[in-house]
PDB file of C-alpha atoms and ligand atoms in Angstrom:
ATOM      1  CA  MET A   1     148.856  61.210 169.371  1.00 50.00           C
ATOM      2  CA  ASN A   2     147.731  63.244 166.369  1.00 54.00           C
ATOM      3  CA  ASN A   3     146.206  60.142 164.897  1.00 88.00           C
ATOM      4  CA  ILE A   4     143.799  59.484 167.710  1.00 97.00           C
ATOM      5  CA  LYS A   5     140.256  59.715 166.401  1.00 98.00           C
ATOM      6  CA  ILE A   6     137.440  60.558 168.766  1.00 98.00           C
ATOM      7  CA  GLY A   7     133.850  60.149 167.648  1.00 98.00           C
ATOM      8  CA  VAL A   8     130.994  62.458 168.581  1.00 98.00           C
ATOM      9  CA  LEU A   9     127.587  60.818 168.321  1.00 98.00           C
ATOM     10  CA  ALA A  10     125.907  62.986 165.702  1.00 98.00           C
ATOM     11  CA  LEU A  11     122.203  62.272 166.095  1.00 97.00           C
ATOM     12  CA  GLN A  12     121.158  65.489 167.826  1.00 92.00           C
ATOM     13  CA  GLY A  13     122.700  68.084 170.110  1.00 87.00           C
ATOM     14  CA  ALA A  14     125.983  69.943 170.578  1.00 86.00           C
ATOM     15  CA  ILE A  15     128.264  68.138 168.127  1.00 94.00           C
ATOM     16  CA  ARG A  16     130.505  70.826 166.627  1.00 96.00           C
ATOM     17  CA  GLU A  17     131.642  72.270 169.943  1.00 97.00           C
ATOM     18  CA  HIS A  18     132.970  68.873 171.027  1.00 98.00           C
ATOM     19  CA  THR A  19     134.720  68.342 167.700  1.00 98.00           C
ATOM     20  CA  GLN A  20     136.411  71.733 168.029  1.00 98.00           C
ATOM     21  CA  HIS A  21     137.719  70.868 171.508  1.00 98.00           C
ATOM     22  CA  ILE A  22     139.020  67.517 170.232  1.00 98.00           C
ATOM     23  CA  GLU A  23     140.804  69.196 167.313  1.00 97.00           C
ATOM     24  CA  ALA A  24     142.250  71.876 169.608  1.00 98.00           C
ATOM     25  CA  LEU A  25     143.914  69.033 171.538  1.00 97.00           C
ATOM     26  CA  GLY A  26     145.562  67.733 168.371  1.00 97.00           C
ATOM     27  CA  ALA A  27     143.302  64.717 167.939  1.00 97.00           C
ATOM     28  CA  THR A  28     140.773  64.170 165.149  1.00 98.00           C
ATOM     29  CA  GLY A  29     137.042  64.597 165.721  1.00 98.00           C
ATOM     30  CA  VAL A  30     134.702  62.368 163.740  1.00 97.00           C
ATOM     31  CA  ALA A  31     130.939  62.891 163.517  1.00 98.00           C
ATOM     32  CA  VAL A  32     129.484  59.428 164.149  1.00 98.00           C
ATOM     33  CA  LYS A  33     126.303  59.216 162.079  1.00 98.00           C
ATOM     34  CA  TRP A  34     126.035  55.475 161.597  1.00 98.00           C
ATOM     35  CA  PRO A  35     126.994  52.516 163.799  1.00 98.00           C
ATOM     36  CA  ARG A  36     129.666  51.496 161.257  1.00 98.00           C
ATOM     37  CA  ASP A  37     131.460  54.826 161.929  1.00 98.00           C
ATOM     38  CA  LEU A  38     132.327  53.498 165.400  1.00 98.00           C
ATOM     39  CA  SER A  39     134.925  51.154 163.913  1.00 98.00           C
ATOM     40  CA  GLU A  40     137.031  54.209 162.995  1.00 97.00           C
ATOM     41  CA  VAL A  41     137.236  55.818 166.428  1.00 98.00           C
ATOM     42  CA  ALA A  42     139.066  55.048 169.670  1.00 98.00           C
ATOM     43  CA  GLY A  43     136.613  56.834 171.959  1.00 98.00           C
ATOM     44  CA  LEU A  44     133.104  58.268 171.789  1.00 98.00           C
ATOM     45  CA  ILE A  45     131.453  61.400 173.161  1.00 98.00           C
ATOM     46  CA  ILE A  46     127.685  61.400 173.580  1.00 98.00           C
ATOM     47  CA  PRO A  47     126.733  65.080 173.588  1.00 98.00           C
ATOM     48  CA  GLY A  48     124.059  67.075 175.360  1.00 96.00           C
ATOM     49  CA  GLY A  49     120.732  67.700 173.714  1.00 95.00           C
ATOM     50  CA  GLU A  50     117.437  66.005 174.477  1.00 96.00           C
ATOM     51  CA  SER A  51     118.008  62.545 175.892  1.00 97.00           C
ATOM     52  CA  THR A  52     114.570  61.278 174.837  1.00 97.00           C
ATOM     53  CA  THR A  53     115.230  62.299 171.224  1.00 97.00           C
ATOM     54  CA  ILE A  54     118.795  60.990 171.135  1.00 97.00           C
ATOM     55  CA  GLY A  55     117.644  57.746 172.782  1.00 98.00           C
ATOM     56  CA  LYS A  56     114.871  57.179 170.241  1.00 98.00           C
ATOM     57  CA  LEU A  57     117.224  57.843 167.331  1.00 97.00           C
ATOM     58  CA  MET A  58     119.814  55.560 168.904  1.00 98.00           C
ATOM     59  CA  VAL A  59     117.318  52.702 168.868  1.00 98.00           C
ATOM     60  CA  GLU A  60     116.140  53.546 165.344  1.00 98.00           C
ATOM     61  CA  TYR A  61     119.652  53.642 163.895  1.00 97.00           C
ATOM     62  CA  GLY A  62     120.829  50.496 165.669  1.00 98.00           C
ATOM     63  CA  PHE A  63     123.259  52.355 167.913  1.00 98.00           C
ATOM     64  CA  THR A  64     122.234  50.780 171.215  1.00 98.00           C
ATOM     65  CA  GLU A  65     123.896  47.424 170.621  1.00 98.00           C
ATOM     66  CA  ALA A  66     126.761  48.978 168.656  1.00 98.00           C
ATOM     67  CA  ILE A  67     127.665  51.332 171.518  1.00 98.00           C
ATOM     68  CA  ARG A  68     127.347  48.526 174.083  1.00 98.00           C
ATOM     69  CA  ASP A  69     129.771  46.464 171.971  1.00 98.00           C
ATOM     70  CA  PHE A  70     132.097  49.470 171.721  1.00 98.00           C
ATOM     71  CA  ASN A  71     132.077  49.665 175.527  1.00 98.00           C
ATOM     72  CA  ALA A  72     132.565  45.915 175.912  1.00 98.00           C
ATOM     73  CA  ALA A  73     135.679  46.260 173.736  1.00 98.00           C
ATOM     74  CA  GLY A  74     137.081  48.599 176.415  1.00 98.00           C
ATOM     75  CA  LYS A  75     136.816  51.782 174.366  1.00 98.00           C
ATOM     76  CA  PRO A  76     136.138  54.897 176.447  1.00 98.00           C
ATOM     77  CA  ILE A  77     132.821  56.758 176.303  1.00 99.00           C
ATOM     78  CA  TYR A  78     132.097  60.214 177.703  1.00 99.00           C
ATOM     79  CA  GLY A  79     128.525  61.454 178.116  1.00 98.00           C
ATOM     80  CA  THR A  80     127.748  65.122 178.756  1.00 98.00           C
ATOM     81  CA  CYS A  81     124.357  66.150 180.135  1.00 97.00           C
ATOM     82  CA  ALA A  82     121.823  64.233 177.967  1.00 98.00           C
ATOM     83  CA  GLY A  83     124.750  61.927 177.169  1.00 98.00           C
ATOM     84  CA  MET A  84     125.177  61.251 180.877  1.00 98.00           C
ATOM     85  CA  ILE A  85     121.484  60.337 181.145  1.00 98.00           C
ATOM     86  CA  LEU A  86     121.873  57.892 178.253  1.00 98.00           C
ATOM     87  CA  LEU A  87     124.886  56.245 179.887  1.00 98.00           C
ATOM     88  CA  ALA A  88     123.076  55.787 183.211  1.00 98.00           C
ATOM     89  CA  LYS A  89     121.855  52.404 184.345  1.00 98.00           C
ATOM     90  CA  LYS A  90     118.560  54.026 185.235  1.00 97.00           C
ATOM     91  CA  ILE A  91     116.739  57.313 185.707  1.00 98.00           C
ATOM     92  CA  THR A  92     114.638  58.379 188.690  1.00 98.00           C
ATOM     93  CA  GLU A  93     111.473  58.996 186.673  1.00 96.00           C
ATOM     94  CA  GLY A  94     109.938  58.003 183.382  1.00 93.00           C
ATOM     95  CA  ASN A  95     110.720  55.446 180.814  1.00 95.00           C
ATOM     96  CA  GLN A  96     112.966  56.120 177.827  1.00 97.00           C
ATOM     97  CA  PRO A  97     115.635  54.235 175.918  1.00 98.00           C
ATOM     98  CA  LEU A  98     118.988  54.177 177.744  1.00 98.00           C
ATOM     99  CA  LEU A  99     122.322  52.503 177.151  1.00 98.00           C
ATOM    100  CA  SER A 100     122.348  51.522 180.855  1.00 98.00           C
ATOM    101  CA  LEU A 101     126.120  51.076 180.898  1.00 98.00           C
ATOM    102  CA  MET A 102     127.156  53.082 183.925  1.00 98.00           C
ATOM    103  CA  ASN A 103     126.297  52.248 187.492  1.00 98.00           C
ATOM    104  CA  ILE A 104     124.619  55.578 188.266  1.00 98.00           C
ATOM    105  CA  GLU A 105     121.052  56.767 188.600  1.00 98.00           C
ATOM    106  CA  ALA A 106     120.377  60.122 186.918  1.00 98.00           C
ATOM    107  CA  ARG A 107     117.631  62.627 187.639  1.00 98.00           C
ATOM    108  CA  ARG A 108     116.626  64.586 184.551  1.00 97.00           C
ATOM    109  CA  ASN A 109     116.093  68.370 184.722  1.00 95.00           C
ATOM    110  CA  ALA A 110     117.053  68.039 188.349  1.00 95.00           C
ATOM    111  CA  PHE A 111     117.831  71.664 189.153  1.00 93.00           C
ATOM    112  CA  GLY A 112     114.300  72.852 188.393  1.00 86.00           C
ATOM    113  CA  ARG A 113     113.018  75.977 186.702  1.00 76.00           C
ATOM    114  CA  GLN A 114     114.878  78.519 188.821  1.00 71.00           C
ATOM    115  CA  ARG A 115     118.150  76.987 187.804  1.00 78.00           C
ATOM    116  CA  GLU A 116     117.474  76.202 184.166  1.00 85.00           C
ATOM    117  CA  SER A 117     120.973  77.218 183.237  1.00 92.00           C
ATOM    118  CA  PHE A 118     123.800  78.497 185.369  1.00 95.00           C
ATOM    119  CA  GLU A 119     127.535  78.474 185.866  1.00 96.00           C
ATOM    120  CA  ALA A 120     129.334  77.050 188.854  1.00 97.00           C
ATOM    121  CA  ASP A 121     132.929  76.669 189.927  1.00 97.00           C
ATOM    122  CA  LEU A 122     133.654  73.019 190.541  1.00 98.00           C
ATOM    123  CA  ASP A 123     136.692  71.346 191.987  1.00 98.00           C
ATOM    124  CA  ILE A 124     137.102  68.327 189.732  1.00 98.00           C
ATOM    125  CA  LYS A 125     139.215  65.420 190.869  1.00 98.00           C
ATOM    126  CA  ASP A 126     142.505  65.200 188.904  1.00 98.00           C
ATOM    127  CA  ILE A 127     141.560  68.351 186.968  1.00 98.00           C
ATOM    128  CA  GLY A 128     141.098  71.143 189.518  1.00 98.00           C
ATOM    129  CA  LEU A 129     138.914  74.232 189.511  1.00 98.00           C
ATOM    130  CA  PHE A 130     136.657  74.368 186.491  1.00 98.00           C
ATOM    131  CA  LYS A 131     133.925  76.774 185.442  1.00 98.00           C
ATOM    132  CA  ALA A 132     131.046  74.492 184.581  1.00 98.00           C
ATOM    133  CA  ILE A 133     128.009  75.410 182.482  1.00 97.00           C
ATOM    134  CA  PHE A 134     124.774  73.622 183.327  1.00 97.00           C
ATOM    135  CA  ILE A 135     121.779  73.718 180.951  1.00 96.00           C
ATOM    136  CA  ARG A 136     118.543  72.009 182.056  1.00 96.00           C
ATOM    137  CA  ALA A 137     120.967  69.623 183.605  1.00 97.00           C
ATOM    138  CA  PRO A 138     120.471  66.273 185.239  1.00 97.00           C
ATOM    139  CA  TRP A 139     122.306  65.324 188.388  1.00 98.00           C
ATOM    140  CA  ILE A 140     123.570  61.999 189.659  1.00 98.00           C
ATOM    141  CA  GLU A 141     121.099  60.834 192.266  1.00 98.00           C
ATOM    142  CA  THR A 142     123.055  57.765 193.323  1.00 97.00           C
ATOM    143  CA  VAL A 143     126.341  56.174 192.400  1.00 97.00           C
ATOM    144  CA  GLY A 144     126.739  52.429 192.564  1.00 96.00           C
ATOM    145  CA  GLU A 145     129.650  50.107 192.983  1.00 94.00           C
ATOM    146  CA  SER A 146     132.965  50.932 191.299  1.00 96.00           C
ATOM    147  CA  VAL A 147     131.838  54.454 190.381  1.00 98.00           C
ATOM    148  CA  GLU A 148     134.072  57.300 191.458  1.00 98.00           C
ATOM    149  CA  THR A 149     132.501  60.727 192.011  1.00 98.00           C
ATOM    150  CA  MET A 150     134.725  63.321 190.340  1.00 98.00           C
ATOM    151  CA  ALA A 151     132.881  66.539 191.133  1.00 98.00           C
ATOM    152  CA  GLU A 152     130.126  67.822 193.357  1.00 98.00           C
ATOM    153  CA  PHE A 153     128.116  71.026 193.331  1.00 97.00           C
ATOM    154  CA  GLY A 154     127.367  71.554 197.016  1.00 95.00           C
ATOM    155  CA  ASN A 155     126.718  67.953 197.911  1.00 94.00           C
ATOM    156  CA  ILE A 156     125.150  67.070 194.572  1.00 97.00           C
ATOM    157  CA  LYS A 157     127.144  64.720 192.375  1.00 98.00           C
ATOM    158  CA  VAL A 158     127.670  66.140 188.897  1.00 98.00           C
ATOM    159  CA  MET A 159     130.576  64.180 187.428  1.00 98.00           C
ATOM    160  CA  ALA A 160     131.654  60.574 187.773  1.00 98.00           C
ATOM    161  CA  ARG A 161     133.866  57.904 186.283  1.00 98.00           C
ATOM    162  CA  GLN A 162     133.560  54.151 186.161  1.00 98.00           C
ATOM    163  CA  GLY A 163     136.540  52.610 184.421  1.00 98.00           C
ATOM    164  CA  SER A 164     136.324  53.583 180.760  1.00 98.00           C
ATOM    165  CA  LEU A 165     133.079  55.528 181.268  1.00 98.00           C
ATOM    166  CA  LEU A 166     133.007  59.233 182.081  1.00 99.00           C
ATOM    167  CA  ALA A 167     129.904  61.341 182.703  1.00 98.00           C
ATOM    168  CA  SER A 168     129.281  64.986 183.493  1.00 98.00           C
ATOM    169  CA  ALA A 169     126.022  66.847 184.068  1.00 98.00           C
ATOM    170  CA  PHE A 170     127.608  70.003 182.652  1.00 98.00           C
ATOM    171  CA  HIS A 171     128.953  71.109 179.266  1.00 98.00           C
ATOM    172  CA  PRO A 172     132.750  71.549 179.099  1.00 98.00           C
ATOM    173  CA  GLU A 173     132.496  71.977 175.312  1.00 97.00           C
ATOM    174  CA  LEU A 174     130.828  75.363 175.877  1.00 96.00           C
ATOM    175  CA  THR A 175     133.847  76.869 177.631  1.00 95.00           C
ATOM    176  CA  GLY A 176     137.286  77.571 176.222  1.00 95.00           C
ATOM    177  CA  ASP A 177     138.748  75.224 178.807  1.00 98.00           C
ATOM    178  CA  LEU A 178     140.028  72.001 177.246  1.00 98.00           C
ATOM    179  CA  ARG A 179     140.963  70.122 180.404  1.00 98.00           C
ATOM    180  CA  VAL A 180     137.963  67.799 180.671  1.00 98.00           C
ATOM    181  CA  HIS A 181     138.404  66.783 177.027  1.00 98.00           C
ATOM    182  CA  LYS A 182     142.135  66.378 177.679  1.00 98.00           C
ATOM    183  CA  TYR A 183     141.276  64.082 180.599  1.00 98.00           C
ATOM    184  CA  PHE A 184     139.077  62.011 178.270  1.00 98.00           C
ATOM    185  CA  LEU A 185     141.809  61.906 175.622  1.00 98.00           C
ATOM    186  CA  ASP A 186     144.188  60.584 178.290  1.00 98.00           C
ATOM    187  CA  MET A 187     141.636  57.869 179.165  1.00 98.00           C
ATOM    188  CA  ILE A 188     141.673  56.846 175.493  1.00 98.00           C
ATOM    189  CA  LYS A 189     145.481  56.783 175.380  1.00 98.00           C
ATOM    190  CA  GLU A 190     145.532  54.563 178.462  1.00 96.00           C
ATOM    191  CA  ALA A 191     142.838  52.197 177.155  1.00 94.00           C
TER     192      ALA A 191
HETATM  193  N1  LIG B 201     117.241  68.209 179.879  1.00 52.75           N
HETATM  194  C1  LIG B 201     117.863  67.406 178.870  1.00 52.75           C
HETATM  195  C2  LIG B 201     117.413  65.954 178.970  1.00 52.75           C
HETATM  196  O1  LIG B 201     116.818  65.555 179.912  1.00 52.75           O
HETATM  197  C3  LIG B 201     119.369  67.479 178.968  1.00 52.75           C
HETATM  198  C4  LIG B 201     119.826  68.879 178.699  1.00 52.75           C
HETATM  199  C5  LIG B 201     121.186  68.972 178.063  1.00 52.75           C
HETATM  200  O2  LIG B 201     121.723  68.009 177.533  1.00 52.75           O
HETATM  201  N2  LIG B 201     121.694  70.172 178.059  1.00 52.75           N
HETATM  202  O3  LIG B 201     117.656  65.206 178.067  1.00 52.75           O
END
């Protein structure tokens, strides 16, 4: 278990916090700066940040095809916030580079100005109560076939899984709670 390496896409955004959570679970966190780095890791986290920026850099660095191949090989991917947007098949508005791997539609900055950032207690499937931090967060507007909703805020979908793909609108790396990362590590062990 100590040898499991999890990559964190290191183009922009909250990279270190994810790596610290991974290390706290006894796995190894690897900053993925180039597509070739993907060959070293068993799973990949796409962090929060600015999805337009990360998306542009992904195209520029040749990550789009490399990450799609990584997914096709059955290796788990977890997207948080901007990472969730990048995983989505489509977004409700605008046009920006996406990986389009997961059968969800995401709405960017969905909570509006009043709710730029906030905390909420969620009841996450298979994990339980979790204090979630949202920052200019998207939400999941619609889920398609074979997608399982894992958490809702009111009746808004904020976390989902489709096979080896996991997405959350919130930032579990910003809390001391390791359980969402543990859940992802378990997905990698099962893959
Ligand atoms: N608002 C950002 C976007 O649309 C996401 C914010 C985040 O990742 N914390 O890309």
